[in-house]
mmCIF file of C-alpha atoms in Angstrom:
data_model
loop_
_atom_site.group_PDB
_atom_site.id
_atom_site.type_symbol
_atom_site.label_atom_id
_atom_site.label_comp_id
_atom_site.label_asym_id
_atom_site.label_seq_id
_atom_site.Cartn_x
_atom_site.Cartn_y
_atom_site.Cartn_z
ATOM 1 C CA ASP W 28 34.841 39.650 -43.837
ATOM 2 C CA VAL W 29 35.866 37.791 -46.914
ATOM 3 C CA LYS W 30 34.475 34.069 -47.055
ATOM 4 C CA VAL W 31 35.748 31.504 -48.782
ATOM 5 C CA THR W 32 34.236 28.017 -48.204
ATOM 6 C CA GLN W 33 35.022 24.284 -49.762
ATOM 7 C CA SER W 34 32.401 21.827 -50.578
ATOM 8 C CA SER W 35 33.783 19.268 -48.064
ATOM 9 C CA ARG W 36 36.373 19.048 -45.337
ATOM 10 C CA TYR W 37 37.470 15.481 -45.841
ATOM 11 C CA LEU W 38 36.809 13.176 -48.413
ATOM 12 C CA VAL W 39 37.180 9.817 -49.296
ATOM 13 C CA LYS W 40 37.281 8.398 -52.880
ATOM 14 C CA ARG W 41 38.620 5.080 -54.482
ATOM 15 C CA THR W 42 41.392 5.031 -56.985
ATOM 16 C CA GLY W 43 40.120 5.452 -60.798
ATOM 17 C CA GLU W 44 36.517 7.971 -59.203
ATOM 18 C CA LYS W 45 36.310 11.023 -60.537
ATOM 19 C CA VAL W 46 36.497 13.753 -57.927
ATOM 20 C CA PHE W 47 35.226 17.159 -57.936
ATOM 21 C CA LEU W 48 35.878 19.707 -55.046
ATOM 22 C CA GLU W 49 34.167 22.810 -55.318
ATOM 23 C CA CYS W 50 35.460 26.375 -53.961
ATOM 24 C CA VAL W 51 33.143 29.332 -53.208
ATOM 25 C CA GLN W 52 33.617 33.089 -52.236
ATOM 26 C CA ASP W 53 31.887 35.810 -51.545
ATOM 27 C CA MET W 54 33.567 38.915 -51.791
ATOM 28 C CA ASP W 55 33.331 39.392 -55.715
ATOM 29 C CA HIS W 56 37.187 38.434 -56.176
ATOM 30 C CA GLU W 57 38.033 37.957 -59.807
ATOM 31 C CA ASN W 58 40.889 35.735 -59.490
ATOM 32 C CA MET W 59 41.059 32.270 -57.667
ATOM 33 C CA PHE W 60 43.498 29.336 -56.825
ATOM 34 C CA TRP W 61 43.925 25.964 -56.042
ATOM 35 C CA TYR W 62 46.605 24.355 -54.119
ATOM 36 C CA ARG W 63 47.771 21.275 -52.592
ATOM 37 C CA GLN W 64 49.539 21.321 -49.483
ATOM 38 C CA ASP W 65 51.860 18.448 -48.406
ATOM 39 C CA PRO W 66 54.155 18.414 -45.408
ATOM 40 C CA GLY W 67 57.569 19.651 -46.441
ATOM 41 C CA LEU W 68 56.275 20.987 -49.706
ATOM 42 C CA GLY W 69 54.634 24.378 -48.743
ATOM 43 C CA LEU W 70 51.887 25.013 -50.848
ATOM 44 C CA ARG W 71 51.802 23.984 -54.650
ATOM 45 C CA LEU W 72 50.001 25.725 -57.296
ATOM 46 C CA ILE W 73 47.569 23.249 -59.479
ATOM 47 C CA TYR W 74 45.758 25.515 -61.232
ATOM 48 C CA PHE W 75 44.149 29.499 -61.159
ATOM 49 C CA SER W 76 42.153 32.050 -62.619
ATOM 50 C CA TYR W 77 41.626 35.530 -63.447
ATOM 51 C CA ASP W 78 38.090 35.770 -64.875
ATOM 52 C CA VAL W 79 35.279 33.760 -65.768
ATOM 53 C CA LYS W 80 36.063 30.759 -67.992
ATOM 54 C CA MET W 81 39.639 31.494 -67.528
ATOM 55 C CA LYS W 82 42.325 29.161 -66.351
ATOM 56 C CA GLU W 83 46.101 29.039 -66.655
ATOM 57 C CA LYS W 84 48.224 25.690 -65.288
ATOM 58 C CA GLY W 85 50.409 26.270 -62.503
ATOM 59 C CA ASP W 86 52.910 24.147 -60.684
ATOM 60 C CA ILE W 87 51.522 20.785 -60.974
ATOM 61 C CA PRO W 88 48.715 20.613 -63.685
ATOM 62 C CA GLU W 89 49.030 16.921 -64.656
ATOM 63 C CA GLY W 90 46.265 14.868 -63.849
ATOM 64 C CA TYR W 91 43.649 18.073 -62.850
ATOM 65 C CA SER W 92 41.511 19.927 -64.730
ATOM 66 C CA VAL W 93 39.427 22.729 -63.513
ATOM 67 C CA SER W 94 36.556 24.522 -64.369
ATOM 68 C CA ARG W 95 35.077 28.402 -63.463
ATOM 69 C CA GLU W 96 31.607 28.611 -64.895
ATOM 70 C CA LYS W 97 30.819 31.820 -62.234
ATOM 71 C CA LYS W 98 32.701 34.225 -60.622
ATOM 72 C CA GLU W 99 31.850 32.755 -57.603
ATOM 73 C CA ARG W 100 33.075 29.573 -58.009
ATOM 74 C CA PHE W 101 35.982 27.497 -58.763
ATOM 75 C CA SER W 102 35.854 23.857 -59.659
ATOM 76 C CA LEU W 103 39.234 21.647 -59.030
ATOM 77 C CA ILE W 104 38.377 17.993 -60.673
ATOM 78 C CA LEU W 105 40.700 15.186 -60.390
ATOM 79 C CA GLU W 106 39.743 13.010 -63.727
ATOM 80 C CA SER W 107 40.926 9.530 -62.446
ATOM 81 C CA ALA W 108 41.868 9.929 -58.720
ATOM 82 C CA SER W 109 44.751 8.140 -58.034
ATOM 83 C CA THR W 110 46.748 7.529 -53.869
ATOM 84 C CA ASN W 111 49.822 10.114 -54.824
ATOM 85 C CA GLN W 112 46.563 12.356 -55.208
ATOM 86 C CA THR W 113 46.114 12.061 -51.575
ATOM 87 C CA SER W 114 46.539 15.754 -49.915
ATOM 88 C CA MET W 115 45.323 18.903 -48.426
ATOM 89 C CA TYR W 116 43.681 20.754 -50.842
ATOM 90 C CA LEU W 117 43.523 24.603 -50.408
ATOM 91 C CA CYS W 118 41.499 26.813 -52.424
ATOM 92 C CA ALA W 119 42.012 30.401 -52.542
ATOM 93 C CA SER W 120 40.514 33.958 -53.796
ATOM 94 C CA GLN W 121 42.279 37.451 -54.608
ATOM 95 C CA PRO W 122 41.134 40.835 -55.782
ATOM 96 C CA ALA W 123 42.357 41.825 -59.202
ATOM 97 C CA SER W 124 43.385 45.259 -57.860
ATOM 98 C CA GLY W 125 45.854 43.376 -54.802
ATOM 99 C CA TYR W 126 47.879 40.626 -53.751
ATOM 100 C CA GLU W 127 46.446 39.398 -50.511
ATOM 101 C CA GLN W 128 45.183 35.561 -50.842
ATOM 102 C CA TYR W 129 41.975 33.992 -48.543
ATOM 103 C CA PHE W 130 42.425 30.838 -48.591
ATOM 104 C CA GLY W 131 39.538 28.230 -47.814
ATOM 105 C CA PRO W 132 39.672 25.796 -44.794
ATOM 106 C CA GLY W 133 40.462 23.115 -47.143
ATOM 107 C CA THR W 134 39.848 19.909 -48.250
ATOM 108 C CA ARG W 135 41.707 16.546 -46.854
ATOM 109 C CA LEU W 136 41.308 14.138 -49.886
ATOM 110 C CA THR W 137 42.323 10.728 -49.247
ATOM 111 C CA VAL W 138 42.366 8.110 -52.227
ATOM 112 C CA THR W 139 42.482 4.537 -51.451
ATOM 113 C CA GLY X 27 59.738 29.244 -63.069
ATOM 114 C CA GLU X 28 60.258 31.126 -60.049
ATOM 115 C CA ASN X 29 61.961 28.999 -56.637
ATOM 116 C CA VAL X 30 61.439 29.987 -52.864
ATOM 117 C CA GLU X 31 63.730 28.114 -50.641
ATOM 118 C CA GLN X 32 62.480 28.618 -46.906
ATOM 119 C CA HIS X 33 65.086 27.701 -43.872
ATOM 120 C CA PRO X 34 64.407 26.174 -40.868
ATOM 121 C CA SER X 35 61.916 23.643 -41.380
ATOM 122 C CA THR X 36 61.399 23.113 -37.916
ATOM 123 C CA LEU X 37 61.982 25.810 -35.676
ATOM 124 C CA SER X 38 61.901 25.253 -31.357
ATOM 125 C CA VAL X 39 62.123 28.309 -29.004
ATOM 126 C CA GLN X 40 61.276 29.306 -25.400
ATOM 127 C CA GLU X 41 58.798 31.397 -24.498
ATOM 128 C CA GLY X 42 59.917 35.239 -24.795
ATOM 129 C CA ASP X 43 62.893 34.174 -27.033
ATOM 130 C CA SER X 44 63.240 35.768 -30.830
ATOM 131 C CA ALA X 45 62.357 33.582 -33.632
ATOM 132 C CA VAL X 46 63.725 33.936 -37.210
ATOM 133 C CA ILE X 47 62.823 32.496 -40.643
ATOM 134 C CA LYS X 48 64.334 33.190 -43.820
ATOM 135 C CA CYS X 49 63.613 32.751 -47.413
ATOM 136 C CA THR X 50 65.456 33.447 -50.411
ATOM 137 C CA TYR X 51 64.230 33.556 -54.337
ATOM 138 C CA SER X 52 65.230 33.286 -57.554
ATOM 139 C CA ASP X 53 63.684 35.615 -59.537
ATOM 140 C CA SER X 54 65.465 39.434 -59.664
ATOM 141 C CA ALA X 55 62.054 41.337 -60.973
ATOM 142 C CA SER X 56 60.408 39.921 -57.246
ATOM 143 C CA ASN X 57 58.372 43.141 -55.770
ATOM 144 C CA TYR X 58 55.733 41.624 -53.347
ATOM 145 C CA PHE X 59 56.832 39.464 -50.173
ATOM 146 C CA PRO X 60 54.512 38.138 -48.055
ATOM 147 C CA TRP X 61 54.411 35.906 -44.999
ATOM 148 C CA TYR X 62 51.482 33.361 -44.156
ATOM 149 C CA LYS X 63 50.742 31.429 -40.640
ATOM 150 C CA GLN X 64 48.546 28.847 -41.019
ATOM 151 C CA GLU X 65 47.896 27.387 -36.930
ATOM 152 C CA LEU X 66 47.062 23.622 -36.080
ATOM 153 C CA GLY X 67 44.138 22.925 -38.150
ATOM 154 C CA LYS X 68 43.427 26.275 -39.799
ATOM 155 C CA ARG X 69 43.418 27.602 -43.245
ATOM 156 C CA PRO X 70 46.457 30.349 -43.975
ATOM 157 C CA GLN X 71 46.514 33.926 -43.008
ATOM 158 C CA LEU X 72 48.482 36.785 -43.900
ATOM 159 C CA ILE X 73 50.192 38.061 -41.317
ATOM 160 C CA ILE X 74 52.694 40.580 -42.626
ATOM 161 C CA ASP X 75 53.910 41.691 -46.334
ATOM 162 C CA ILE X 76 56.871 43.624 -47.797
ATOM 163 C CA ARG X 77 57.237 45.411 -51.369
ATOM 164 C CA SER X 78 60.610 45.891 -53.039
ATOM 165 C CA ASN X 79 60.863 49.616 -52.354
ATOM 166 C CA VAL X 80 61.390 49.349 -48.819
ATOM 167 C CA GLY X 81 64.340 47.068 -46.511
ATOM 168 C CA GLU X 82 61.864 46.759 -43.484
ATOM 169 C CA LYS X 83 58.602 46.965 -41.817
ATOM 170 C CA LYS X 84 57.338 46.276 -38.575
ATOM 171 C CA ASP X 85 54.210 45.472 -36.605
ATOM 172 C CA GLN X 86 53.800 45.115 -33.494
ATOM 173 C CA ARG X 87 55.714 41.889 -32.479
ATOM 174 C CA ILE X 88 56.721 40.614 -35.810
ATOM 175 C CA ALA X 89 58.948 42.368 -38.823
ATOM 176 C CA VAL X 90 60.104 41.212 -42.279
ATOM 177 C CA THR X 91 63.162 42.533 -43.220
ATOM 178 C CA LEU X 92 64.303 42.154 -47.106
ATOM 179 C CA ASN X 93 67.958 41.991 -49.177
ATOM 180 C CA LYS X 94 66.875 42.713 -52.675
ATOM 181 C CA THR X 95 70.924 42.447 -53.676
ATOM 182 C CA ALA X 96 70.966 39.107 -51.965
ATOM 183 C CA LYS X 97 67.632 37.863 -53.004
ATOM 184 C CA HIS X 98 66.428 37.143 -49.632
ATOM 185 C CA PHE X 99 63.939 38.254 -46.806
ATOM 186 C CA SER X 100 62.934 37.068 -43.350
ATOM 187 C CA LEU X 101 60.775 37.068 -40.782
ATOM 188 C CA HIS X 102 61.625 38.121 -36.898
ATOM 189 C CA ILE X 103 59.257 37.515 -34.440
ATOM 190 C CA THR X 104 60.093 38.650 -31.003
ATOM 191 C CA GLU X 105 58.594 38.160 -27.365
ATOM 192 C CA THR X 106 57.515 34.853 -28.783
ATOM 193 C CA GLN X 107 54.011 32.687 -26.838
ATOM 194 C CA PRO X 108 52.695 29.685 -27.233
ATOM 195 C CA GLU X 109 50.243 31.102 -29.575
ATOM 196 C CA ASP X 110 52.583 32.144 -32.158
ATOM 197 C CA SER X 111 53.361 28.300 -32.578
ATOM 198 C CA ALA X 112 52.238 27.454 -36.253
ATOM 199 C CA VAL X 113 53.224 26.803 -39.584
ATOM 200 C CA TYR X 114 54.703 29.793 -41.310
ATOM 201 C CA PHE X 115 54.654 29.905 -45.368
ATOM 202 C CA CYS X 116 57.010 32.977 -47.026
ATOM 203 C CA ALA X 117 55.732 33.613 -50.744
ATOM 204 C CA ASP X 118 56.832 35.951 -53.533
ATOM 205 C CA ALA X 119 55.046 37.368 -56.446
ATOM 206 C CA GLY X 120 57.715 36.664 -58.911
ATOM 207 C CA GLY X 121 57.636 39.942 -61.249
ATOM 208 C CA THR X 122 54.354 39.912 -62.675
ATOM 209 C CA SER X 123 52.069 42.330 -61.963
ATOM 210 C CA TYR X 124 49.208 39.797 -61.225
ATOM 211 C CA GLY X 125 48.619 38.229 -58.030
ATOM 212 C CA LYS X 126 50.385 34.338 -58.369
ATOM 213 C CA LEU X 127 52.392 33.601 -55.520
ATOM 214 C CA THR X 128 55.145 30.814 -55.077
ATOM 215 C CA PHE X 129 55.133 29.779 -51.826
ATOM 216 C CA GLY X 130 57.849 28.626 -49.759
ATOM 217 C CA GLN X 131 58.350 24.849 -48.091
ATOM 218 C CA GLY X 132 57.147 26.367 -45.117
ATOM 219 C CA THR X 133 58.007 26.433 -41.147
ATOM 220 C CA ILE X 134 56.685 24.759 -37.792
ATOM 221 C CA LEU X 135 57.613 26.948 -35.331
ATOM 222 C CA THR X 136 56.855 25.292 -31.482
ATOM 223 C CA VAL X 137 56.948 28.081 -28.830
ATOM 224 C CA HIS X 138 57.312 26.128 -25.650
ATOM 225 C CA PRO X 139 56.016 27.767 -22.562
#
């Protein structure tokens, strides 16, 4: 059974803080993704990675960066959090050989 | 980039009725179309998918149809039950050989007992 975990379910940060969101998967999947989910906007891709130390911009990368030092771990970094980054953040993993994405439980981030 | 439009944004039905959610896509090379269900407070999970070489796929009470000419695909749920209440997302993989998905805006389905 695929397991994708995220470091926090709820997080409250102040404007200007550096924020780290971590995602870990235990199925040896090559591909990992970070999305943000906002009502009426669906799931929007921030960044994705096809291999260790590889990263690709998604549709809304501005204000975010990522790190993938190990295959099982994909981190999303908000360099200087702003109130418009208040959102639900979802991580997903995917095997290189397939299309199905397996999601983590999400982190609801509030920036005040 | 690829664009996926999903309608309606909300759908309310009585238990036992059918529900239909529609999505249109822009990339004519798109070849894979999944549907994800997200129950309240839970993570999205794949419920059914279809590839471009078939026009319809069924799995018990759910089915997906694909019209490549018109570039749209639909999710059909028959004999709806209260546990079908959730947010449903369509997606498409574009014409790429890797797994990047573009998601629709989501449909909140409410099934009234």
